[in-house]
CSV table of C-alpha atoms and ligand atoms in Angstrom, one decimal:
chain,number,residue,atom,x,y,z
F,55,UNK,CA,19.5,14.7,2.1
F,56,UNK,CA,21.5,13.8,-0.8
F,57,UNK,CA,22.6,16.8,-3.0
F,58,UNK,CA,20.4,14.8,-6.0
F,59,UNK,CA,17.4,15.6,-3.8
F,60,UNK,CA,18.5,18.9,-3.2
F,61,UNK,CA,18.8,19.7,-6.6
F,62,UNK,CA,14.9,18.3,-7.4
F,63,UNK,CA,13.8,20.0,-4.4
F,64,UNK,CA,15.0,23.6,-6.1
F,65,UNK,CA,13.2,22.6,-9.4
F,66,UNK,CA,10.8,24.2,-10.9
F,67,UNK,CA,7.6,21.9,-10.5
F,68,UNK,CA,8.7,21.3,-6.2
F,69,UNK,CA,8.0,25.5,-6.3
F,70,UNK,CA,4.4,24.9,-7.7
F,71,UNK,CA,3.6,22.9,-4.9
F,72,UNK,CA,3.1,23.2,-1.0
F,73,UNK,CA,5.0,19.7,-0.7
F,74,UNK,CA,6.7,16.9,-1.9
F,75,UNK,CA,7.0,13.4,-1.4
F,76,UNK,CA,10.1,11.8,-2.1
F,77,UNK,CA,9.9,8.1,-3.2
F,78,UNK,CA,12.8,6.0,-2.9
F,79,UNK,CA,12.6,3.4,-5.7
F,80,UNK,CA,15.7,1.4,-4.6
F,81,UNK,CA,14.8,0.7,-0.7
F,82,UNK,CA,11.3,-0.4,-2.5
F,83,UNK,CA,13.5,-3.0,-4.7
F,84,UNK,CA,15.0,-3.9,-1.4
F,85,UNK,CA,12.1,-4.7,0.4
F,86,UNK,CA,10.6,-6.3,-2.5
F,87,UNK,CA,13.8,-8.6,-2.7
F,88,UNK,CA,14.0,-9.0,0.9
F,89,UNK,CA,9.8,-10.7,1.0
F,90,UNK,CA,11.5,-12.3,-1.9
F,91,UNK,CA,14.1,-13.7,-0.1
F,92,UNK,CA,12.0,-14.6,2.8
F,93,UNK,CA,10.0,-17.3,0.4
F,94,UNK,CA,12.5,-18.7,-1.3
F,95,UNK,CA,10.2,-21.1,-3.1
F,96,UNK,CA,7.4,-19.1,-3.8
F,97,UNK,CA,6.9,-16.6,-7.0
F,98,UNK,CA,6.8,-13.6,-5.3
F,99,UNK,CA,3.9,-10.5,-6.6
F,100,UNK,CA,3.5,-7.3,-5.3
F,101,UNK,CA,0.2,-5.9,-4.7
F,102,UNK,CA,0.1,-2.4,-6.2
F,103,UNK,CA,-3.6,-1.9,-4.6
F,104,UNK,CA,-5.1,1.6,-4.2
F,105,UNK,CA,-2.4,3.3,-6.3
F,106,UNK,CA,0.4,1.2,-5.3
F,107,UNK,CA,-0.1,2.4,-1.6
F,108,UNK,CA,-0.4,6.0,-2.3
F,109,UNK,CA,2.9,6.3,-3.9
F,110,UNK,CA,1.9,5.9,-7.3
F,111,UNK,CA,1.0,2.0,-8.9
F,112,UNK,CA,2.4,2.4,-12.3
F,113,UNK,CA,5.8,3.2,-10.7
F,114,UNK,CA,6.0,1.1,-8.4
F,115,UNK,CA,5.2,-1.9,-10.8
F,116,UNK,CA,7.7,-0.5,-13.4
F,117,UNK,CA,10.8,-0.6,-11.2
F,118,UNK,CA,9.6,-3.6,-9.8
F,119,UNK,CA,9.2,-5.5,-12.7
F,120,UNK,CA,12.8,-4.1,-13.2
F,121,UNK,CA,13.8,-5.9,-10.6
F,122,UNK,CA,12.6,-9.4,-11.5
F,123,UNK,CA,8.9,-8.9,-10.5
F,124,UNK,CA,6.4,-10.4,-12.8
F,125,UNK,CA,2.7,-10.4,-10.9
F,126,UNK,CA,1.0,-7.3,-9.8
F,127,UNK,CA,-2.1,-7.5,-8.0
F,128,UNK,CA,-4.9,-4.3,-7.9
F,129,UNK,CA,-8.5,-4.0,-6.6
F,130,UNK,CA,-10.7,-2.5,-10.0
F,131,UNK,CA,-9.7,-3.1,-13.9
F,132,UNK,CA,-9.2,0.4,-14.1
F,133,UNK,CA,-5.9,0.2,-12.2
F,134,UNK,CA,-5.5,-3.0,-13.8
F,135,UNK,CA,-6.0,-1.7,-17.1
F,136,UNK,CA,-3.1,1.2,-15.9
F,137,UNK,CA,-0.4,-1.2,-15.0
F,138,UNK,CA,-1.1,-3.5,-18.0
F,139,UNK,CA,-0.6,-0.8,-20.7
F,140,UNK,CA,2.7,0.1,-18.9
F,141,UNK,CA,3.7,-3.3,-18.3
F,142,UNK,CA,2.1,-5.8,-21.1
F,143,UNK,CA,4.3,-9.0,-20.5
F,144,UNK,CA,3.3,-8.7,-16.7
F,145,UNK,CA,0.5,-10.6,-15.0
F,146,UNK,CA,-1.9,-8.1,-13.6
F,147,UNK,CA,-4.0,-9.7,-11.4
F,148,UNK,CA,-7.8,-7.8,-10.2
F,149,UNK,CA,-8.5,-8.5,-7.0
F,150,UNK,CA,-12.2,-7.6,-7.8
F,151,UNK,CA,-12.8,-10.1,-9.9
F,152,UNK,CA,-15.2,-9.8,-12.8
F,153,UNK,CA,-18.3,-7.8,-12.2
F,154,UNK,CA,-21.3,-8.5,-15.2
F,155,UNK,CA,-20.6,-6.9,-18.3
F,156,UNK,CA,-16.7,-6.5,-18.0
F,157,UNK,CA,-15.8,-9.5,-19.7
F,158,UNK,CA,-14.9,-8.5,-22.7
F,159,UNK,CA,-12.4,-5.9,-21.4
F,160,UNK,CA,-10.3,-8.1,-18.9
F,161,UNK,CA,-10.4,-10.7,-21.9
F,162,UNK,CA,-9.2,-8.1,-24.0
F,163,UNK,CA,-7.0,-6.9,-22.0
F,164,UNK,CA,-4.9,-9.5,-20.7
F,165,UNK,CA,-5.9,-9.2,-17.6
F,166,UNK,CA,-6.6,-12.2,-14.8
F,167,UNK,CA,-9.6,-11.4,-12.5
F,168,UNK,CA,-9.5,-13.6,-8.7
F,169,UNK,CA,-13.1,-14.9,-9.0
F,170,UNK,CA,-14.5,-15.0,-5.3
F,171,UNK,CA,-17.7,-16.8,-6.1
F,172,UNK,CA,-19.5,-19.5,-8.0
F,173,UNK,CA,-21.5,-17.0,-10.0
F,174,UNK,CA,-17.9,-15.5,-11.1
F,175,UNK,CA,-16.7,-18.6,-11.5
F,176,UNK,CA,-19.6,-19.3,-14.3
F,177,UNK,CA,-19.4,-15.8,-15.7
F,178,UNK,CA,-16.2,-16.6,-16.6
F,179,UNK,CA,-15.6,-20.0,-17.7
F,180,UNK,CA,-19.0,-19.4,-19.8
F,181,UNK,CA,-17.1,-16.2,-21.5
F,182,UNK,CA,-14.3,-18.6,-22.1
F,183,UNK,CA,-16.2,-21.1,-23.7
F,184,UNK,CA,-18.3,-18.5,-26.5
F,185,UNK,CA,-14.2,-17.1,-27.2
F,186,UNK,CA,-13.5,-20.7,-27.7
F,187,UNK,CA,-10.4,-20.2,-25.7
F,188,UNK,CA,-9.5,-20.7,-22.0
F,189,UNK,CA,-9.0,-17.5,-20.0
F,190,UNK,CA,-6.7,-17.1,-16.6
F,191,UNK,CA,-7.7,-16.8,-13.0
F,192,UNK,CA,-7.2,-17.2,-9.7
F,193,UNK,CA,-9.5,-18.4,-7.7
F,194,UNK,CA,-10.7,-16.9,-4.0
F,195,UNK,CA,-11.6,-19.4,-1.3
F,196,UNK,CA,-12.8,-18.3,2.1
F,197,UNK,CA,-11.0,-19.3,5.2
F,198,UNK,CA,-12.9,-17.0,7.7
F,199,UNK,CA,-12.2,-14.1,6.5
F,200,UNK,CA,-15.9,-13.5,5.6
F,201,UNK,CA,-15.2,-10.7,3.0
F,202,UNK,CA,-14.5,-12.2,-0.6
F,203,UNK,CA,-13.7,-15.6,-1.5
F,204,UNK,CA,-16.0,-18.6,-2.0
F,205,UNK,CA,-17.8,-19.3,1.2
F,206,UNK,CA,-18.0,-23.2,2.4
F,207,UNK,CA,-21.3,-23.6,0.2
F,208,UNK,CA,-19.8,-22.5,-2.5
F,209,UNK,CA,-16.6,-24.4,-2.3
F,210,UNK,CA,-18.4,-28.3,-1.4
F,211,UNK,CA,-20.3,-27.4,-5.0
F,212,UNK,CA,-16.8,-26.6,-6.8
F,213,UNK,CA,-15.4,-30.0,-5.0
F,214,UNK,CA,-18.4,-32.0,-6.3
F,215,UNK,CA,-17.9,-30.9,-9.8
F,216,UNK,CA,-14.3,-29.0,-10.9
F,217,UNK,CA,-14.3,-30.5,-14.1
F,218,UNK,CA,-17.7,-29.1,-15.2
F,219,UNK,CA,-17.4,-25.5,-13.4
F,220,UNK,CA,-13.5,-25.2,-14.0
F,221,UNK,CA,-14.1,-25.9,-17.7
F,222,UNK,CA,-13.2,-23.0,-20.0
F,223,UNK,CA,-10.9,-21.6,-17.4
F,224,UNK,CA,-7.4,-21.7,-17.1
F,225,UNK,CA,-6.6,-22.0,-13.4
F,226,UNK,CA,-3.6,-20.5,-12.3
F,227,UNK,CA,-3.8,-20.4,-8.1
F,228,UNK,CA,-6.0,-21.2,-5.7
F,229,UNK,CA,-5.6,-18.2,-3.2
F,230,UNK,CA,-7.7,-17.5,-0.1
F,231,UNK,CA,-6.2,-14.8,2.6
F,232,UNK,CA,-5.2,-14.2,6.0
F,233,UNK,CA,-7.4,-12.1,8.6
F,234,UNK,CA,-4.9,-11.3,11.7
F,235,UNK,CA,-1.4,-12.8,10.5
F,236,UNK,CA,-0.3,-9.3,11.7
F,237,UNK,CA,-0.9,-11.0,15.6
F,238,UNK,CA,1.6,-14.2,15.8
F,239,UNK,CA,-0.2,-15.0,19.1
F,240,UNK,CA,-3.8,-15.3,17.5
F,241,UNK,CA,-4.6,-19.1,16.8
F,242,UNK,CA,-6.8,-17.6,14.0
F,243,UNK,CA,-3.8,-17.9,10.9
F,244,UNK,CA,-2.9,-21.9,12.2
F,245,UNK,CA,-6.6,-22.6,11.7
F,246,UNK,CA,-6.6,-20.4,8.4
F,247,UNK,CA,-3.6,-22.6,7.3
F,248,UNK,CA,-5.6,-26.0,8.2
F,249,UNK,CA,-8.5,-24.8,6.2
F,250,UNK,CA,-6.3,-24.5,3.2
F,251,UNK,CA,-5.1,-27.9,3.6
F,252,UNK,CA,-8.7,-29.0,4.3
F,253,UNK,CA,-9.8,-27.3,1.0
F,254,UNK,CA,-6.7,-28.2,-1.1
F,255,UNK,CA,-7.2,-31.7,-0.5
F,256,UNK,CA,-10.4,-31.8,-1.8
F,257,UNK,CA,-10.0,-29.2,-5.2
F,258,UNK,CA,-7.9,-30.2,-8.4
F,259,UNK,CA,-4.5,-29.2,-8.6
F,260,UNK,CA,-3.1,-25.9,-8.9
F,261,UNK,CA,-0.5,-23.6,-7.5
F,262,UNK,CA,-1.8,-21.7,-4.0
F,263,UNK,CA,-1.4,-18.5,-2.5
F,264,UNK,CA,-1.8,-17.8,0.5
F,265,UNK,CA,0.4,-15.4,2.5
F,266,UNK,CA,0.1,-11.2,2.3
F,267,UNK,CA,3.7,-9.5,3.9
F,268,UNK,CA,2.3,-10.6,7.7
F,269,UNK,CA,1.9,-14.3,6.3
F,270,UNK,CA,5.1,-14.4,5.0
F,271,UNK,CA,7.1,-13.7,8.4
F,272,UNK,CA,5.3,-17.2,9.6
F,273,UNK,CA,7.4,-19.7,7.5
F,274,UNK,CA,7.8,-21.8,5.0
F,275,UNK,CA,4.3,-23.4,5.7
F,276,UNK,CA,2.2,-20.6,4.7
F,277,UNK,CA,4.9,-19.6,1.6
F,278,UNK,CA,3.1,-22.1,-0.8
F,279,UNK,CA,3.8,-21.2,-5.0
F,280,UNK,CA,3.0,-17.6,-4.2
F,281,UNK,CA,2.9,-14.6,-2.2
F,282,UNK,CA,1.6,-11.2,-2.0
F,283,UNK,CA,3.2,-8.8,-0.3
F,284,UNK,CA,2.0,-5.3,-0.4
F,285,UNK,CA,2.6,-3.1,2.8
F,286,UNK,CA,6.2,-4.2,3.8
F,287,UNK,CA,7.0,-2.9,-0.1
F,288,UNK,CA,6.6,-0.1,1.5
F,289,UNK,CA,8.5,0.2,4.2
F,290,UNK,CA,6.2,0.1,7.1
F,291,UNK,CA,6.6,-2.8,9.6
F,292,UNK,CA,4.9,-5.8,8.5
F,293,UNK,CA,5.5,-8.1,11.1
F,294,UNK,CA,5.0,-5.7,14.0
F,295,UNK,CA,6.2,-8.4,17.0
F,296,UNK,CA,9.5,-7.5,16.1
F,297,UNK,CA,11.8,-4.5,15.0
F,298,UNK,CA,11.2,-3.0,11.7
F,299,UNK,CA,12.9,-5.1,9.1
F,300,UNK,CA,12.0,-3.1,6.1
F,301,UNK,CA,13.7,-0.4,4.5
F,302,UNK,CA,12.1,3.4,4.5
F,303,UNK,CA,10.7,4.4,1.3
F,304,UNK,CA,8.9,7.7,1.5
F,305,UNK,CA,9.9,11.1,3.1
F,306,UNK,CA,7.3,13.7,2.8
F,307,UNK,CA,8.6,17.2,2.7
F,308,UNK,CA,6.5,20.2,3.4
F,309,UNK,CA,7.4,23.9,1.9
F,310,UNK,CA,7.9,26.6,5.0
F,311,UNK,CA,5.5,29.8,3.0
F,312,UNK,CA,5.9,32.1,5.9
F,313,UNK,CA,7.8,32.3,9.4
F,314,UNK,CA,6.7,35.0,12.1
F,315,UNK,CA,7.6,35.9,15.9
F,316,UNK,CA,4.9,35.2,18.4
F,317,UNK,CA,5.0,35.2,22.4
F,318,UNK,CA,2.6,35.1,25.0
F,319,UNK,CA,-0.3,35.9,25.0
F,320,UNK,CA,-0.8,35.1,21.4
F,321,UNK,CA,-2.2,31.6,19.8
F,322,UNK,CA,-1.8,30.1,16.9
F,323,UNK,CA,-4.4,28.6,14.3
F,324,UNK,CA,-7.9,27.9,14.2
F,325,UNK,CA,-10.1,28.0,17.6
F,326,UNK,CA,-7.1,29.6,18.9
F,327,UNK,CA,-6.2,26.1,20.5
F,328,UNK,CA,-2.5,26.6,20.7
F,329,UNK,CA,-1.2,29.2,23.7
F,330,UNK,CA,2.0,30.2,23.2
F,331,UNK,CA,4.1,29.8,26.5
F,332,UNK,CA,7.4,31.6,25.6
F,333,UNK,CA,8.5,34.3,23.3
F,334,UNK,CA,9.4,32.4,19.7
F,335,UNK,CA,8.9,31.7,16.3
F,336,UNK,CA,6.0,30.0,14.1
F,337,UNK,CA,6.5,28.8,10.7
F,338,UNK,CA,3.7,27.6,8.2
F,339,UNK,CA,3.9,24.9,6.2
F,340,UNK,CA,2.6,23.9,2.2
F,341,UNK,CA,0.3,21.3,3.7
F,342,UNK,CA,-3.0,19.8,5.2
F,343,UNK,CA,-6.0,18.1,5.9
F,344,UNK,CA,-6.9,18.2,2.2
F,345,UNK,CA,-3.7,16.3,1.5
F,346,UNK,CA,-4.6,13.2,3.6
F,347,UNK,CA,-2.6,14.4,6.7
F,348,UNK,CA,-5.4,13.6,9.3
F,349,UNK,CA,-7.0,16.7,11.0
F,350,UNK,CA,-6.5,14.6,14.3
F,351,UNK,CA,-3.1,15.0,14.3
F,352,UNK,CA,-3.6,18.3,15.8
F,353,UNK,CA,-1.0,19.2,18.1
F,354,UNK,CA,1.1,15.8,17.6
F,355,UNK,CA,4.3,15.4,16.2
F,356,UNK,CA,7.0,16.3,15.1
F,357,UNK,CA,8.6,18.2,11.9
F,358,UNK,CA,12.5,18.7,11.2
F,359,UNK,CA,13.8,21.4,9.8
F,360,UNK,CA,18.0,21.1,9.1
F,361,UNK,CA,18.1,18.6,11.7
F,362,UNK,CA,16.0,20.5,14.8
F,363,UNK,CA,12.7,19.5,15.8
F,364,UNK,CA,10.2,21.2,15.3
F,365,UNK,CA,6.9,20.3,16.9
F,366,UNK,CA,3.6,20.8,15.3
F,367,UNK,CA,1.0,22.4,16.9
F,368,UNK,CA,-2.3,24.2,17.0
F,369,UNK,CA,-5.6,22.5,14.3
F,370,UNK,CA,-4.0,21.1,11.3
F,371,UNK,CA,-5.9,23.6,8.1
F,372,UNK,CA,-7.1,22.2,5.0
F,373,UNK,CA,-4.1,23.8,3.3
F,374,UNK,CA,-1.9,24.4,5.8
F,375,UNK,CA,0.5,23.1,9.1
F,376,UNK,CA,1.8,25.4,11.7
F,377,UNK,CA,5.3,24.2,13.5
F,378,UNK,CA,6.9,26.0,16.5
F,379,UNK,CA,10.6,26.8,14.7
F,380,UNK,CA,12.3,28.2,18.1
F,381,UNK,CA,14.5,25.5,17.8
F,382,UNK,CA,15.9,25.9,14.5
F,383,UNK,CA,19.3,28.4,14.7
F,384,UNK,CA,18.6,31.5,12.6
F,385,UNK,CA,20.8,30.4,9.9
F,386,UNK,CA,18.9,27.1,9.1
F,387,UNK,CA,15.7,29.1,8.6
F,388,UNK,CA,14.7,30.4,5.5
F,389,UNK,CA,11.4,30.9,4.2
F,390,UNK,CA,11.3,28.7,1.1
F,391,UNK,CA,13.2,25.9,2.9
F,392,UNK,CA,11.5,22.5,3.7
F,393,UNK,CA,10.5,20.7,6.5
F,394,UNK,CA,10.5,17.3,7.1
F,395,UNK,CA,6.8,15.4,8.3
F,396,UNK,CA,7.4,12.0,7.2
F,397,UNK,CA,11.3,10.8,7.5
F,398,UNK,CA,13.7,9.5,9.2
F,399,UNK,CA,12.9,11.3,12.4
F,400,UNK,CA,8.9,10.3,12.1
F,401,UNK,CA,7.6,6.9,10.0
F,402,UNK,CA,5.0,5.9,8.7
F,403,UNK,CA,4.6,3.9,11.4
F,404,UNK,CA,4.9,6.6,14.1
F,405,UNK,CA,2.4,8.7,11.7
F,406,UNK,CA,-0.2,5.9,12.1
F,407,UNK,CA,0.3,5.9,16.1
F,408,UNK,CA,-0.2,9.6,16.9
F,409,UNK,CA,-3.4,9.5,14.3
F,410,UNK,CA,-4.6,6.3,16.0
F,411,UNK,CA,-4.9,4.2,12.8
F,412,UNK,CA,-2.7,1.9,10.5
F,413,UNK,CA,0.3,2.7,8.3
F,414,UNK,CA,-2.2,1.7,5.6
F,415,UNK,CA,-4.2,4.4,5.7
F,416,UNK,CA,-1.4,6.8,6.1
F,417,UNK,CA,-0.1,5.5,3.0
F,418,UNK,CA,-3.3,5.3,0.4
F,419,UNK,CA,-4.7,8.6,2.0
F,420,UNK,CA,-1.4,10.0,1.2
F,421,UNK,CA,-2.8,13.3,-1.3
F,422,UNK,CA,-2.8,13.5,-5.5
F,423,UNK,CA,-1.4,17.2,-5.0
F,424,UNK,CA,1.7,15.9,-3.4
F,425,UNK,CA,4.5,16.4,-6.1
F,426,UNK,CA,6.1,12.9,-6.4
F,427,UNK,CA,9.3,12.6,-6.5
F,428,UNK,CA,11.0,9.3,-7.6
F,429,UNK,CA,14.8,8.9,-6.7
F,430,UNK,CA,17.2,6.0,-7.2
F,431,UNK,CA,15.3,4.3,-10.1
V,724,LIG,C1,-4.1,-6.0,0.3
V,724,LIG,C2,-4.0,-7.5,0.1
V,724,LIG,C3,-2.7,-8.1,0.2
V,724,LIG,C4,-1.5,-7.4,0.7
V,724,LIG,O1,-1.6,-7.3,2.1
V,724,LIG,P1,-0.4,-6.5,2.9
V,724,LIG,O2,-0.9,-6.7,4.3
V,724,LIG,O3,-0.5,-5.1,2.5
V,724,LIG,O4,0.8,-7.2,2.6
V,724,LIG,C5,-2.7,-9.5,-0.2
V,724,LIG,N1,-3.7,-10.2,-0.5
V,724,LIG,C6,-5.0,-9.6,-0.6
V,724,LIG,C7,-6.1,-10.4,-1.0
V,724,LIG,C8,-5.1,-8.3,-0.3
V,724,LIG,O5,-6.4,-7.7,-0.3
């Protein structure tokens, strides 16, 4: 722990709150740089989706755009909207495209909706038209994905007339997406790539993009103009064939409120689920269930407090995590001190394992009563 952290840890606003998660803008830069890096002739973007992953989309767009960032993609207008006013020169891209009857605020706002359908497509180039001006978009083709994205009808009509459904709309990228590029094996993401080509050959031209952080890792081929990374930002593994190239960029701190002795034959927590074998100590932590940490993770994992393990144990409470503290020397333990869930000695990624889902969701479920804290910005 860097004595910075240290310091915001003791302040004021971390003692209002049961925890605190520690975002490290500078390993985000990194892994932003090193996508970058990765597609060396593509524009890279960053999707800031579900509030930039959890860890706060306004942010992470800010220091990104710091760093030489310029797109941002997000699901609704109302993050779009939130990212915009903090960031007016930047593209803000909504991955929801334009629903009836928001016209006038994207327009307004600057903001460029991905239009996944024919009837978008309309809605938009026939707003553009009555404003007299062309408006910005991207537009979504489906590859087999078979969630957004104009499905084959859709796209022989577009081929059969561009000029006349294009018109009023200024077309930035043709974009479609990638359903298991997080599977190298699957022969899914070559066909994906041919049905680009397939489309692309057929549609006016414009610059394409095609790759999320998986679909980056498969070369140059699926790069095209430009890319979207959002989980690798992050720091869990995008390319999970291989050892973690990305940088860590959250630690998730909980406070210890109270720390007691126990010994056989007591339990600990609700429905008494955890016996304790051995004489020892308990500590409870400033966190739960209501926070986003999954109530399946009872019993799994593992805290640190001052460097010892401390394993969790009994039902994770709505408020509340108990961890067996035997391990920690007297000396270390201090009611008031902080344990460690998410770090260096547990990622995201090992999170995501022992609650049997995705970084992803350990990430956007990640709770608004967490206390962020945002270092080396
Ligand atoms: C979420 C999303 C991305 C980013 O995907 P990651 O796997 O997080 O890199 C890119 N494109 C679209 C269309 C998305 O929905």
């Amino acid at each position: 722990m860097t004595s910075d952290l240290a310091g915001l840890l003791n302040s004021p606003d971390a003692a209002r709150v049961g925890a605190v998660l520690v975002i490290d803008l500078a390993a985000l830069v990194a892994n932003w740089r090193d996508m970058a890096d990765r597609a060396p002739g593509a524009e890279c973007a960053a999707v800031v989706k579900a509030n930039g992953y959890g860890l706060g989309d306004v942010a992470v767009a800010t220091a990104l755009w710091q760093s030489g960032a310029r797109s941002f993609f997000v699901a609704d207008i109302e993050a779009g909207v939130r990212v915009k006013t903090a960031l007016p020169q930047s593209r803000t891209l909504v991955l929801h495209g334009v629903p009836a009857g928001t016209e006038a605020e994207l327009s307004a706002r600057g903001l460029v909706p991905v239009l996944s359908s024919l009837c978008e497509v309309e809605r938009w180039g026939a707003y553009a038209r009555k404003l007299g001006r062309k408006l910005p978009a991207l537009i979504h083709i489906d590859t087999g994905m078979n969630r957004l994205g104009l499905p084959p009808a859709e796209l022989d009509r577009l081929c059969n007339d561009p000029a006349g459904l294009l018109d009023g709309i200024d077309l930035q990228a043709w974009m479609s997406h990638l359903a298991c590029a997080d599977d190298p094996t699957n022969p899914f993401t070559v066909e994906q790539l041919r049905r680009v080509r397939a489309a692309l050959a057929r549609l006016p031209n414009a610059p394409v993009s095609l790759s999320n952080s998986a679909g980056i890792f498969h070369g140059t081929d699926y790069h095209f103009d430009l890319v979207r990374p959002g989980i690798g930002l992050y720091g869990p593994n995008p390319a999970p064939w291989a050892p973690n190239p990305m940088r860590p960029v959250i630690r998730l701190l909980a406070r210890i409120l109270q720390i007691r002795d126990v010994a056989p034959p007591d339990t600990v927590g609700y429905d008494a689920t955890h016996r304790v074998a051995a004489p020892g100590r308990v500590a409870a932590l400033g966190m739960g269930y209501a926070d986003g940490y999954p109530w399946s993770l009872a019993g799994k994992g593992v805290a640190m407090v001052a460097g010892h393990a401390a394993p969790l144990i009994g039902r994770v409470s709505m408020d509340l995590l108990t961890a067996d503290v035997t391990g920690v020397p007297d000396h270390l333990l201090q009611v008031g001190g902080w344990a460690d869930i998410i770090g260096p000695h547990r990622d995201v990624d090992q999170v995501a394992k022992e609650a049997g889902t995705i970084g992803y969701e350990v990430l956007t479920r990640l709770g608004a009563r967490y206390h962020r804290i945002y270092i080396n910005g």
